[in-house]
XYZ file of C-alpha atoms in Angstrom:
87
model
C -1.207 16.308 -13.979
C -0.504 15.013 -10.537
C -4.022 13.853 -9.803
C -3.805 11.905 -13.079
C -0.578 10.205 -12.154
C -1.229 9.010 -8.751
C -4.911 8.200 -9.900
C -3.162 5.227 -11.396
C -2.060 3.995 -7.918
C -5.884 3.069 -7.456
C -5.658 0.194 -9.826
C -3.258 -1.574 -7.547
C -5.634 -2.045 -4.603
C -8.278 -3.303 -7.033
C -5.866 -5.673 -8.697
C -4.801 -6.865 -5.391
C -8.515 -7.412 -4.472
C -8.850 -10.066 -6.838
C -6.097 -12.405 -5.472
C -5.702 -14.155 -2.122
C -2.381 -15.920 -2.817
C 1.047 -14.877 -3.195
C 0.301 -12.820 -6.217
C -1.245 -10.241 -3.902
C 2.087 -9.265 -2.797
C 2.893 -7.775 -6.233
C 0.172 -4.999 -5.433
C 1.361 -4.087 -1.926
C 3.570 -1.135 -3.105
C 0.175 0.913 -3.348
C -0.892 2.713 -0.069
C -4.410 1.652 -0.355
C -3.640 -2.231 -0.858
C -3.660 -2.474 2.932
C -6.856 -1.235 3.678
C -8.447 -2.730 0.620
C -7.194 -6.144 2.021
C -8.163 -5.503 5.734
C -11.822 -4.995 4.348
C -11.781 -7.924 2.032
C -10.347 -10.107 5.123
C -13.296 -8.523 7.383
C -15.769 -9.348 4.468
C -14.317 -12.945 3.842
C -14.268 -13.590 7.524
C -17.414 -16.269 7.400
C -15.624 -18.139 4.514
C -12.491 -18.296 6.171
C -14.111 -19.568 9.465
C -15.887 -21.997 7.307
C -12.399 -23.424 5.726
C -13.460 -22.429 2.227
C -11.015 -19.595 1.749
C -7.539 -18.604 3.007
C -5.681 -15.348 3.139
C -2.150 -14.659 3.826
C -2.364 -12.343 7.132
C -5.290 -11.857 9.380
C -7.231 -8.477 9.800
C -4.875 -7.055 12.243
C -1.668 -7.956 10.239
C -3.024 -6.028 7.117
C -4.221 -3.239 9.137
C -0.716 -3.076 11.176
C 1.365 -3.268 8.138
C -0.841 -0.964 6.449
C -0.754 1.916 9.249
C 3.239 1.310 9.536
C 3.543 1.361 5.643
C 1.364 4.707 5.390
C 3.312 6.386 8.157
C 6.859 5.290 6.452
C 5.586 6.924 3.219
C 4.205 9.828 4.969
C 7.669 10.314 6.671
C 9.246 9.942 3.569
C 7.365 12.422 1.763
C 7.922 14.846 4.749
C 11.421 14.450 4.631
C 11.608 14.978 0.863
C 9.457 18.216 1.265
C 12.092 19.631 3.828
C 14.704 18.809 1.600
C 13.451 20.573 -1.259
C 12.148 23.462 0.867
C 15.687 24.224 2.095
C 17.438 27.402 0.618
């Protein structure tokens, strides 16, 4: 059941992959969003350098926010685990 429920979160990075404007922030709650956007940014580098496309952040921006966001989520899960296991 847990795998099925968390599998739904995979739809958010896929959905965010199709948006390059402000709509991409609607999908930012999923942890995988940041990695997907970093990969998308690196793949679109020739288009961005040519001026044919734009993205909200650079590769480093997506990577740094993704690392910090995932660390915060991991810390929150760790604290929740500790709280649930105290007797």
